[in-house]
Amino acid sequence: MRLLVIEDDPLLRHSLTEGLREEDYAVDAAEDGPEGLAKASDAGYDAIILDGMLPGFDGWELLLRLRREKATPVLMLTARDAIPDRIRGLDAGADDYLTKPFDFDELLARLRALIRRSSGAGSNLIEIGEITVDTGGRTISRNHEVVSLTAREYRLVEYLAYHRGSVVSRTELYEHLFDENEDTLSNLLDVHVSNVRKKLGASFISTRRGHGYCIE
Amino acid sequence: MRRYFQSVRWSMMLWYGLILLVLIAGLCLLAFRLAANDKTDQIDREIRGFQGTFFRALFASKPVEKKNEKKSDMDEIRERLRNPGDVSAFPPELHALFSGEGGGCYLAFWDADGSPLFVSANAPEGLTPPVQATDGPPRYVEKKNFREHHRKGSDGISSIIGRDISAEQGDLVRFGLLLALGGGALWLLGLSGGWWLAGRALKPIDDIGLTATRIAAGNLDQRIEIANTDNELGRLGRVLNETFDRLSDAIERQKRFTGDASHELRTPVTIILSETQRALKREREPEQYREIIGTCRAAAERMRALVESLLILAKQDLPTVGAAHVPCDLAEITAGVADLLQPMADEHATKIERELSPALLQGDPHSLAMVVQNLLSNALVHPPAGGIVRVRTLLRSEGSLLEVSDSGPGIPAEHLPHLFDRFYRADSARGPANGHTGLGLAIARSVVESHGGKIEVESSPAGGTLFRVVFPAAS
């Protein structure tokens, strides 16, 4: 899962990106409105954390512009907690609202909910045959026994599980698993996929040659 | 009920009703008194006239015989009274005296020994000679429904001439009733008129009270509706409306300020909370802990700067608190601050040009240094690096002058009116990153105003911003 943090305060931006990376998200950051909009429009993010007060143009303006082209889930983050501000944010296209100061765990839970909802899932548990993906606890179990996966492997399964039934291209997978700073070779994906197959069964992830991967 | 008497309208009405009652009652009594006196005078005249008629008739009925020398006039009168003669010779209005028919006047005469000389047939029963000192003045006596003229002459003859006055008394009672009814009606009319007037006069006060209540309940936009009158209440309403305007402005400003302050404090609090939460999630390398603590510290420093600025502002807002004003030289203070900020200027590759001539004033050197520092550091930080900042102090006729100007790109005109507002930032991109809380200029203005001076800014899009501070010269 790849997130974009648009926040002008350098300390808070740093804290958020570090915190989210430690939760195994791929995280990009932007420090003002124009940069945030450019990144949000270019890359496929699973969710955007957007501060209200931004240099350039503010978060509400950014949302209005972004919504013309993308429906990426947006969590607005702002110190202004007046109800008109929240209404303005939600009406501009925000999917959720969190006021500063917030609890980091709540932020994580809200992000999970946003990503879950945007993929049409209703619960944190995704059951695929004998495999269960718990997006809340970030664990994967096979026949009710937890299988140990690396963070990246887990995110790979999670992303494919959210897009169950459809073929996910290698580019899309790559885009959602690695942030802009990572310059890994794309065959790293194949390594992750083969590791997951070893742990969860060879038929769990099927390869569509020339198209990508898929969980049936 | 008590509540009613505590209302202005009711107490006004109470006094007004009392005064009106006394006035009307007084007038009615006076009218009654005058009418009664008039009636009595009329009756008295009638009685006296009747007496005259009687005597004239008495002497007319029988011609006076030749004067008997032996007989005095009084004896003649006695004689005639004892024997009035032929009734038919009397005029008709006197016939009742002999026939005993009711109504009209009656009369009775007694001799000195109390023996009756003549008692008219229509006189009330039990009529006795008047008791009074001989030769006293005649008296009018009223008993029950009779009014009588009592007289006891020096000649010994006493007389009572009276009249039934029940008709007149009845008239008077009716008149009195009429007066009472009329007066009562007038009083009620006056009361209702007064009630209406009092209501009309007090209505604006009620409106004012109602509006004030709504304002007190938190509805700060309410204003008193003033009719287009220039009376006392209209003026009061206008004064109150102006006061409400100022109060609501002040409350609004205070609200915004508190909101802004908490907004500014929220970001560092968020940073500290999220960093500490992150730190506690798992065991880390010392280096990571150091980094997290460093971030927390930076956030805390920012909060400290903000809290200090807020405290300074709060202190400046108190009218009398603050350091004692002492004679000081603006040039000296400015030179000190410029020295202090020289490293900052070097960092920005900005040159500070000083034109400092002595400018004496009464003030608090510490606060004044804060003003210079805020202005100078703004001029150093905001414009792009490599410019020139000029500071000038001088003494003019209007007072001590401090000018700080930069060669930067200038501040857009729309920001100028708000530049000294608390937490106002002309460019939000500057943000809190460079340690600015958005309170520096607000503090500068606050200090300058507490010194009786004023601060202005001039800026043109062509470039250059000039802050000018004028303090009243030391006396």
XYZ file of C-alpha atoms in Angstrom:
691
model
C 0.000 0.000 0.000
C 1.356 3.345 -0.983
C 0.432 6.585 0.734
C 1.031 10.251 0.045
C 1.473 12.652 2.939
C 0.905 16.316 2.029
C 1.924 18.389 5.034
C 3.830 21.674 5.146
C 5.238 21.371 8.653
C 8.602 19.596 8.176
C 8.636 18.016 11.626
C 5.138 16.653 11.358
C 5.758 15.519 7.772
C 8.838 13.667 8.925
C 7.047 12.140 11.877
C 4.104 10.988 9.755
C 6.144 9.505 6.954
C 8.473 7.720 9.374
C 5.568 6.428 11.439
C 3.739 5.151 8.382
C 6.857 3.570 6.879
C 7.319 1.700 10.137
C 3.835 0.344 9.552
C 5.154 -1.022 6.230
C 3.414 1.466 4.026
C 5.257 2.886 1.060
C 5.125 6.594 1.769
C 5.747 9.671 -0.375
C 5.627 13.191 0.966
C 4.849 16.623 -0.427
C 5.255 19.945 1.343
C 2.899 22.252 -0.482
C -0.247 22.306 -2.546
C 1.226 22.254 -6.056
C 3.730 19.521 -5.286
C 1.058 17.467 -3.529
C -1.353 17.787 -6.434
C 1.333 16.853 -8.949
C 2.287 13.710 -7.031
C -1.305 12.746 -6.302
C -2.198 13.064 -9.976
C 0.834 11.190 -11.252
C 1.120 8.104 -9.106
C -1.484 5.626 -7.953
C -1.814 6.027 -4.211
C -3.998 3.904 -2.013
C -4.729 6.857 0.217
C -3.673 10.475 0.667
C -3.185 12.223 3.998
C -3.832 15.873 3.332
C -3.204 18.838 5.621
C -5.697 21.691 5.362
C -3.425 24.703 5.578
C -0.817 24.497 2.853
C 1.365 26.991 1.047
C 0.662 27.489 -2.615
C -2.936 26.502 -2.439
C -4.641 24.925 0.527
C -5.885 21.399 1.037
C -9.486 22.165 0.088
C -8.399 23.658 -3.209
C -6.102 20.700 -3.828
C -8.987 18.314 -3.205
C -11.253 20.115 -5.641
C -8.605 19.952 -8.323
C -7.655 16.344 -7.605
C -11.284 15.189 -7.682
C -11.565 16.259 -11.300
C -9.320 13.359 -12.247
C -8.937 10.920 -9.363
C -11.002 9.253 -6.686
C -8.071 8.281 -4.444
C -9.295 8.090 -0.815
C -8.301 11.267 1.031
C -7.994 11.654 4.772
C -7.943 15.323 5.697
C -5.782 16.328 8.594
C -6.195 19.739 10.062
C -5.911 21.795 13.183
C -9.092 23.626 12.264
C -11.847 21.602 13.826
C -14.743 23.956 13.223
C -17.706 22.118 11.791
C -17.937 24.370 8.680
C -14.299 23.464 7.906
C -15.100 19.774 8.137
C -18.197 20.137 5.995
C -16.181 22.098 3.466
C -13.544 19.383 3.408
C -15.995 16.525 3.068
C -17.939 18.375 0.389
C -14.758 19.091 -1.524
C -14.242 15.334 -1.744
C -12.460 14.249 1.422
C -13.374 10.766 2.584
C -12.510 11.231 6.222
C -11.440 13.891 8.644
C -9.017 13.883 11.523
C -8.161 16.883 13.694
C -4.798 17.610 15.203
C -3.670 16.454 17.651
C -4.658 12.935 16.767
C -3.834 9.475 17.971
C -1.478 7.740 15.590
C -3.247 4.401 15.988
C -6.526 6.053 15.109
C -4.911 7.513 12.009
C -3.778 4.002 11.036
C -7.222 2.527 11.660
C -8.855 5.253 9.588
C -6.382 4.658 6.762
C -7.166 0.952 6.844
C -10.872 1.715 6.750
C -10.416 4.100 3.822
C -8.389 1.593 1.799
C -10.798 -1.207 2.674
C -13.817 0.803 1.618
C -12.241 2.023 -1.602
C -11.695 -1.578 -2.656
C -15.270 -2.467 -1.762
C -14.477 -4.727 1.191
C -16.607 -4.478 4.302
C -14.475 -6.194 6.872
C -10.861 -6.385 7.910
C -10.877 -10.117 7.214
C -10.558 -11.321 3.654
C -11.037 -15.037 3.251
C -9.640 -16.726 0.172
C -10.136 -20.466 0.454
C -8.074 -21.686 3.342
C -6.159 -18.396 3.537
C -7.397 -15.546 5.754
C -5.941 -12.035 5.413
C -6.448 -9.879 8.544
C -5.789 -6.328 7.404
C -6.328 -4.995 10.932
C -3.715 -7.196 12.603
C -1.661 -7.404 9.381
C -1.443 -11.184 9.617
C -2.148 -13.932 7.179
C -3.246 -17.340 8.373
C -3.590 -20.620 6.579
C -6.059 -23.081 8.123
C -6.205 -20.756 11.180
C -2.481 -20.926 11.655
C -0.579 -17.692 11.273
C 1.947 -17.773 8.475
C 5.021 -15.620 8.975
C 5.508 -13.201 6.078
C 7.819 -10.244 5.671
C 6.195 -6.810 5.596
C 6.593 -6.501 1.860
C 5.215 -9.985 1.276
C 2.232 -9.180 3.444
C 1.553 -5.943 1.538
C 1.789 -7.851 -1.738
C -0.822 -10.377 -0.616
C -2.987 -7.650 0.883
C -2.989 -5.640 -2.330
C -3.811 -8.659 -4.475
C -6.483 -9.756 -1.985
C -8.129 -6.331 -2.167
C -8.149 -6.675 -5.930
C -9.226 -10.289 -5.820
C -10.398 -11.651 -9.135
C -8.782 -9.009 -11.255
C -5.378 -9.119 -12.849
C -2.942 -6.669 -11.287
C -0.157 -5.576 -13.582
C 3.432 -5.662 -12.465
C 3.656 -1.875 -12.880
C 0.633 -1.324 -10.684
C 1.947 -3.691 -8.053
C 5.303 -2.042 -8.159
C 3.740 1.367 -7.859
C 1.708 0.393 -4.820
C 4.445 -1.460 -2.969
C 7.436 0.827 -3.380
C 7.661 4.552 -2.723
C 9.362 7.032 -5.005
C 12.659 6.831 -3.161
C 13.060 3.143 -3.747
C 15.081 2.202 -6.719
C 14.833 -1.546 -6.567
C 14.914 -3.795 -9.545
C 11.533 -4.792 -10.753
C 12.434 -8.463 -10.590
C 12.317 -8.048 -6.795
C 8.549 -8.479 -7.290
C 9.099 -11.952 -8.700
C 11.199 -12.820 -5.689
C 8.427 -11.687 -3.343
C 5.788 -13.565 -5.327
C 7.760 -16.772 -5.292
C 8.346 -16.436 -1.521
C 4.627 -15.978 -0.931
C 3.873 -19.047 -3.089
C 6.298 -21.067 -0.993
C 4.496 -20.047 2.207
C 0.862 -20.035 1.088
C 0.766 -22.614 -1.683
C 1.874 -22.484 -5.278
C -1.610 -21.931 -6.644
C -2.458 -18.996 -4.334
C -1.129 -16.385 -6.726
C -1.524 -17.173 -10.407
C 0.579 -15.539 -13.069
C -1.025 -14.178 -16.228
C 1.875 -14.055 -18.566
C 2.315 -10.606 -20.036
C -0.421 -9.152 -17.834
C 0.421 -9.618 -14.212
C -0.671 -11.469 -11.119
C -4.019 -12.462 -9.769
C -5.636 -14.082 -6.745
C -8.715 -15.993 -7.891
C -47.809 40.340 42.805
C -44.574 41.620 44.321
C -43.003 41.275 40.954
C -45.602 43.633 39.497
C -44.854 46.343 42.037
C -41.173 46.029 41.310
C -41.744 46.826 37.674
C -41.218 50.441 36.692
C -44.524 50.531 34.897
C -46.416 49.403 37.949
C -44.703 51.711 40.387
C -45.140 54.606 37.957
C -48.803 53.717 37.701
C -49.135 53.481 41.465
C -47.807 56.988 42.009
C -49.592 58.386 39.045
C -52.891 56.805 40.197
C -52.458 58.173 43.701
C -51.722 61.702 42.520
C -54.551 61.612 40.016
C -56.918 60.341 42.707
C -55.986 63.132 45.113
C -56.394 65.737 42.362
C -59.753 64.483 41.161
C -61.048 63.953 44.693
C -59.921 67.470 45.626
C -61.614 68.975 42.597
C -64.841 67.046 43.223
C -64.885 68.040 46.874
C -64.361 71.647 45.899
C -67.163 71.512 43.373
C -69.434 69.844 45.890
C -68.546 72.366 48.540
C -69.223 75.291 46.210
C -72.537 73.828 45.106
C -73.582 73.149 48.695
C -72.632 76.678 49.792
C -74.469 78.132 46.851
C -77.547 76.125 47.734
C -77.356 77.145 51.393
C -76.957 80.812 50.495
C -79.970 80.534 48.258
C -82.024 78.887 51.037
C -80.877 81.474 53.542
C -81.863 84.266 51.186
C -85.210 82.598 50.686
C -85.741 82.303 54.439
C -84.849 85.938 54.959
C -87.089 86.954 52.069
C -89.893 84.856 53.505
C -89.579 86.597 56.828
C -89.862 89.951 55.092
C -92.897 88.819 53.111
C -94.509 87.536 56.283
C -94.032 90.777 58.170
C -95.164 92.857 55.260
C -98.293 90.714 54.978
C -98.800 90.851 58.724
C -98.867 94.576 58.724
C -100.760 94.819 55.475
C -103.598 92.596 56.613
C -104.591 95.108 59.283
C -103.925 98.735 58.831
C -101.882 100.255 61.644
C -104.147 101.965 64.069
C -103.444 105.328 65.235
C -100.379 105.348 67.146
C -100.960 104.455 70.671
C -98.371 106.206 72.657
C -98.469 103.626 75.321
C -97.848 100.874 72.978
C -94.283 100.462 71.783
C -93.473 99.058 68.349
C -92.565 95.782 69.906
C -95.843 95.443 71.680
C -97.561 96.178 68.400
C -95.539 93.375 66.817
C -96.369 91.041 69.692
C -99.987 91.914 69.331
C -100.027 91.291 65.643
C -98.177 88.036 65.994
C -100.627 86.775 68.564
C -103.417 87.741 66.337
C -102.454 87.786 62.722
C -105.975 88.379 61.631
C -107.707 87.212 58.538
C -105.864 84.500 56.735
C -107.380 85.339 53.411
C -105.814 88.757 53.548
C -102.363 87.095 53.360
C -100.793 86.399 49.987
C -101.321 82.839 48.790
C -97.718 81.747 49.378
C -98.304 82.326 53.106
C -101.464 80.313 53.384
C -99.595 77.182 54.276
C -98.548 78.886 57.509
C -102.075 78.688 58.683
C -103.429 75.700 56.891
C -100.611 73.349 57.989
C -99.895 72.050 54.504
C -96.442 70.656 54.076
C -93.679 72.329 52.189
C -92.546 75.892 52.103
C -91.224 77.938 55.010
C -92.529 77.879 58.509
C -91.980 80.262 61.296
C -92.451 80.615 65.020
C -92.111 83.518 67.425
C -91.821 83.389 71.171
C -92.006 86.028 73.756
C -89.256 86.693 76.263
C -90.877 84.404 78.789
C -90.924 81.597 76.286
C -94.616 81.730 75.557
C -95.348 81.296 71.888
C -96.490 84.388 70.060
C -97.052 82.708 66.717
C -96.233 79.205 65.604
C -97.158 78.458 62.059
C -99.358 75.461 61.491
C -96.818 73.842 59.176
C -93.983 74.055 61.662
C -92.456 70.732 62.664
C -93.505 69.407 65.983
C -91.601 70.080 69.143
C -90.228 73.403 67.971
C -88.694 75.187 70.962
C -87.390 78.719 71.278
C -83.753 79.040 70.239
C -81.259 78.782 73.021
C -78.669 81.476 72.720
C -77.404 84.534 74.432
C -79.688 87.500 74.119
C -78.562 89.899 71.460
C -76.316 87.367 69.878
C -76.100 87.440 66.158
C -78.767 85.473 64.322
C -77.716 81.930 63.553
C -78.533 79.468 60.847
C -79.096 76.025 62.219
C -79.492 72.864 60.228
C -81.141 69.864 61.808
C -82.169 66.821 59.895
C -83.889 68.047 56.785
C -84.662 71.558 58.055
C -82.660 74.739 57.891
C -83.673 77.385 60.347
C -82.838 80.982 61.073
C -82.629 81.402 64.834
C -82.754 84.834 66.357
C -83.129 86.186 69.868
C -83.592 89.868 69.834
C -82.812 92.357 72.565
C -86.520 93.001 72.751
C -86.991 89.500 74.080
C -88.752 88.138 71.061
C -87.079 85.065 69.684
C -87.858 83.593 66.369
C -87.251 80.560 64.225
C -87.845 80.734 60.529
C -87.156 77.491 58.811
C -87.674 75.514 55.768
C -87.752 71.894 54.750
C -84.658 71.413 52.664
C -84.917 67.679 51.939
C -85.404 68.404 48.240
C -82.182 70.420 48.145
C -80.414 67.828 50.232
C -81.587 65.196 47.805
C -80.311 67.335 44.968
C -76.950 67.689 46.690
C -76.672 63.968 47.336
C -77.462 63.296 43.696
C -74.917 65.909 42.661
C -72.370 64.337 44.996
C -73.025 60.917 43.538
C -72.720 62.320 40.054
C -69.431 63.949 41.008
C -68.156 60.706 42.551
C -69.155 58.710 39.516
C -67.765 61.294 37.114
C -64.571 61.614 39.134
C -64.201 57.833 39.308
C -64.732 57.531 35.591
C -62.243 60.314 34.977
C -59.769 58.577 37.278
C -60.156 55.274 35.453
C -59.809 57.042 32.124
C -56.709 58.794 33.407
C -55.323 55.504 34.698
C -55.836 53.681 31.420
C -54.355 56.626 29.528
C -51.416 56.629 31.908
C -51.011 52.867 31.542
C -50.919 53.223 27.776
C -48.511 56.144 27.965
C -46.249 54.356 30.426
C -46.280 51.295 28.201
C -45.448 53.394 25.184
C -42.681 55.208 27.005
C -41.245 52.003 28.442
C -41.543 49.909 25.271
C -38.075 50.912 24.010
C -36.650 50.015 27.420
C -38.363 46.641 27.196
C -36.888 46.210 23.713
C -33.462 47.146 25.024
C -33.822 44.653 27.861
C -34.973 41.917 25.498
C -32.104 42.566 23.107
C -29.589 42.627 25.938
C -30.984 39.325 27.198
C -30.574 37.765 23.766
C -27.040 39.121 23.546
C -26.255 37.779 26.998
C -27.543 34.403 25.820
C -24.784 34.427 23.215
C -26.589 35.882 20.215
C -24.007 38.583 19.599
C -25.489 39.795 16.313
C -28.646 41.121 17.956
C -29.088 44.894 17.946
C -31.713 47.205 19.364
C -34.141 48.424 16.757
C -34.207 52.162 17.093
C -37.104 54.161 15.739
C -35.936 57.273 13.974
C -36.166 59.461 17.027
C -33.640 61.640 18.700
C -35.123 61.385 22.161
C -33.380 60.081 25.260
C -34.239 56.468 24.535
C -33.214 56.716 20.895
C -29.850 58.071 21.987
C -29.542 55.404 24.676
C -30.322 52.748 22.080
C -27.676 54.098 19.748
C -25.086 54.246 22.521
C -25.931 50.698 23.549
C -25.792 49.441 19.967
C -22.358 50.986 19.537
C -21.276 49.375 22.798
C -22.632 46.027 21.647
C -20.771 46.439 18.349
C -17.510 47.081 20.124
C -18.083 44.253 22.595
C -18.950 41.754 19.918
C -15.918 42.859 17.906
C -13.725 42.377 20.933
C -15.241 38.988 21.698
C -14.915 37.986 18.059
C -11.254 39.097 18.052
C -10.626 37.257 21.298
C -12.288 34.142 19.925
C -10.259 34.291 16.743
C -7.090 34.880 18.742
C -7.772 31.944 21.053
C -8.667 29.792 18.056
C -5.489 30.823 16.251
C -3.365 30.264 19.334
C -4.747 26.788 19.896
C -4.383 26.097 16.183
C -0.735 27.121 16.314
C -0.161 24.990 19.387
C -1.849 21.954 17.907
C 0.792 21.150 15.336
C 3.707 20.891 17.797
C 1.505 18.919 20.188
C 0.628 16.573 17.326
C 4.293 16.149 16.496
C 5.224 15.335 20.081
C 2.334 12.916 20.489
C 2.894 11.109 17.227
C 6.658 10.898 17.729
C 6.381 9.577 21.275
C 3.747 7.079 20.185
C 6.014 5.947 17.412
C 8.981 5.679 19.776
C 7.061 3.541 22.225
C 5.836 1.075 19.615
C 8.978 -0.981 19.578
C 12.536 -1.256 20.798
C 14.852 0.963 18.789
C 18.458 1.796 18.223
C 19.818 4.665 20.362
C 20.272 6.697 17.185
C 16.582 6.439 16.391
C 15.614 7.432 19.909
C 17.918 10.414 19.618
C 16.271 11.429 16.393
C 12.772 11.130 17.838
C 13.679 13.037 20.965
C 15.301 15.686 18.753
C 12.073 16.093 16.813
C 10.083 16.329 20.042
C 12.490 18.909 21.326
C 12.170 21.004 18.194
C 8.393 20.886 18.527
C 8.622 21.798 22.192
C 10.946 24.714 21.370
C 8.389 25.984 18.928
C 5.714 25.745 21.589
C 7.927 27.594 24.015
C 8.489 30.422 21.556
C 4.770 30.609 20.944
C 3.868 30.531 24.623
C 6.445 33.225 25.345
C 5.042 35.405 22.596
C 1.543 34.892 23.934
C 2.697 35.843 27.400
C 4.376 38.994 26.107
C 1.191 39.941 24.294
C -0.926 39.238 27.355
C 1.409 41.417 29.432
C 1.281 44.218 26.885
C -2.493 44.032 26.921
C -2.580 44.805 30.626
C -2.680 48.591 30.858
C -0.407 49.324 33.813
C 1.767 46.277 34.152
C 5.214 46.367 32.629
C 8.617 47.674 33.428
C 8.972 51.254 34.563
C 9.738 53.684 31.772
C 13.206 55.132 31.941
C 15.001 57.541 29.636
C 16.700 55.552 26.893
C 18.251 56.073 23.488
C 16.662 54.284 20.561
C 19.962 54.451 18.672
C 21.771 52.585 21.413
C 19.095 49.895 21.642
C 19.011 49.465 17.871
C 22.786 49.177 17.660
C 22.709 46.437 20.312
C 20.032 44.475 18.486
C 21.764 44.900 15.113
C 24.977 43.509 16.633
C 22.996 40.584 17.986
C 21.430 39.847 14.619
C 24.619 40.239 12.621
C 25.184 36.453 12.434
C 21.660 36.048 11.066
C 22.378 38.728 8.467
C 25.586 36.965 7.495
C 23.684 33.726 7.097
C 21.273 35.444 4.704
C 24.097 37.313 2.984
C 22.242 40.475 3.828
C 23.942 43.738 4.682
C 22.682 45.821 7.566
C 23.135 49.557 6.952
C 22.961 51.651 10.085
C 22.133 55.318 10.270
C 21.790 55.765 13.968
C 21.591 59.237 15.397
C 20.519 59.702 19.025
C 16.759 59.479 19.576
C 15.845 59.809 23.241
C 12.574 58.650 24.671
C 10.954 57.395 27.858
C 10.439 53.660 27.669
C 11.223 50.153 28.681
C 14.532 49.269 26.952
C 13.762 45.555 27.013
C 10.404 45.912 25.226
C 11.856 48.435 22.791
C 14.658 46.026 21.936
C 11.990 43.447 21.216
C 10.354 45.805 18.728
C 13.647 46.459 16.953
C 14.478 42.779 16.940
C 11.117 41.766 15.484
C 11.296 44.358 12.723
C 14.919 43.711 11.921
C 14.676 39.927 11.899
C 11.593 40.121 9.678
C 13.530 42.296 7.258
C 16.423 39.841 7.338
C 14.426 36.651 6.976
C 11.591 37.366 4.577
C 13.218 39.008 1.542
C 15.482 36.832 -0.582
C 19.097 36.596 0.518
C 21.650 39.085 -0.699
C 19.707 42.281 -0.112
C 20.260 45.331 2.019
C 18.438 46.167 5.237
C 18.598 49.767 6.395
C 17.934 50.802 9.989
C 17.618 54.450 10.920
C 16.984 56.229 14.187
C 16.610 59.971 14.441
C 14.950 62.700 16.398
C 12.250 64.668 14.627
C 9.808 67.291 15.748
C 7.070 64.663 16.086
C 9.260 62.417 18.238
C 11.825 59.661 18.114
C 11.803 57.762 14.871
C 12.857 54.219 14.019
C 12.810 53.027 10.424
C 13.606 49.553 9.164
C 13.499 49.075 5.426
C 14.471 46.211 3.170
C 15.131 45.840 -0.529
C 12.917 42.782 -0.873
C 10.055 42.228 -3.282
C 7.548 44.062 -1.091
C 4.326 42.913 0.468
C 1.144 42.762 -1.634
C -1.240 45.593 -0.780
C -4.040 43.269 0.339
C -1.909 42.014 3.237
C -0.862 45.429 4.549
C -3.968 46.192 6.640
C -3.681 42.836 8.429
C 0.046 42.747 8.852
C -0.099 43.663 12.541
C -2.924 41.246 13.306
C -2.093 38.425 15.605
C -1.114 35.235 13.796
C -1.425 36.903 10.410
C 1.094 35.651 7.901
C 1.341 37.381 4.582
C 2.712 34.245 3.015
C 1.616 30.997 4.559
C 4.566 29.286 2.888
C 6.840 30.935 5.414
C 4.976 28.938 7.973
C 6.381 28.201 11.351
C 9.420 26.588 9.796
C 11.760 29.515 10.329
C 10.754 29.959 13.939
C 8.163 32.647 13.301
C 5.029 32.440 15.324
C 3.055 35.046 13.406
C 3.038 37.207 16.517
C 6.178 39.315 16.035
C 4.510 42.313 14.408
C 1.524 42.064 16.724
C 3.922 42.227 19.677
C 5.781 45.147 18.078
C 2.569 47.101 17.639
C 1.442 46.238 21.149
C 4.707 47.522 22.646
C 4.761 50.645 20.475
C 1.195 51.501 21.417
C 1.859 50.935 25.093
C 4.625 53.537 24.704
C 2.159 55.958 23.165
C 3.716 55.623 19.730
C 2.517 54.319 16.421
C 3.828 51.910 13.844
C 3.233 52.028 10.090
C 4.254 50.017 7.103
C 4.800 51.121 3.544
C 5.401 48.668 0.788
C 5.283 48.868 -2.947
C 5.077 46.021 -5.438
C 8.095 47.625 -7.110
C 10.085 46.480 -4.117
C 11.073 47.457 -0.644
C 9.152 47.466 2.584
C 9.518 50.217 5.172
C 8.412 49.928 8.770
C 8.282 53.271 10.559
C 7.854 53.625 14.302
C 7.305 57.017 15.935
C 7.546 57.429 19.683
C 6.599 60.633 21.446
C 9.818 62.468 22.373
C 11.039 62.400 25.959
C 9.729 65.451 27.790
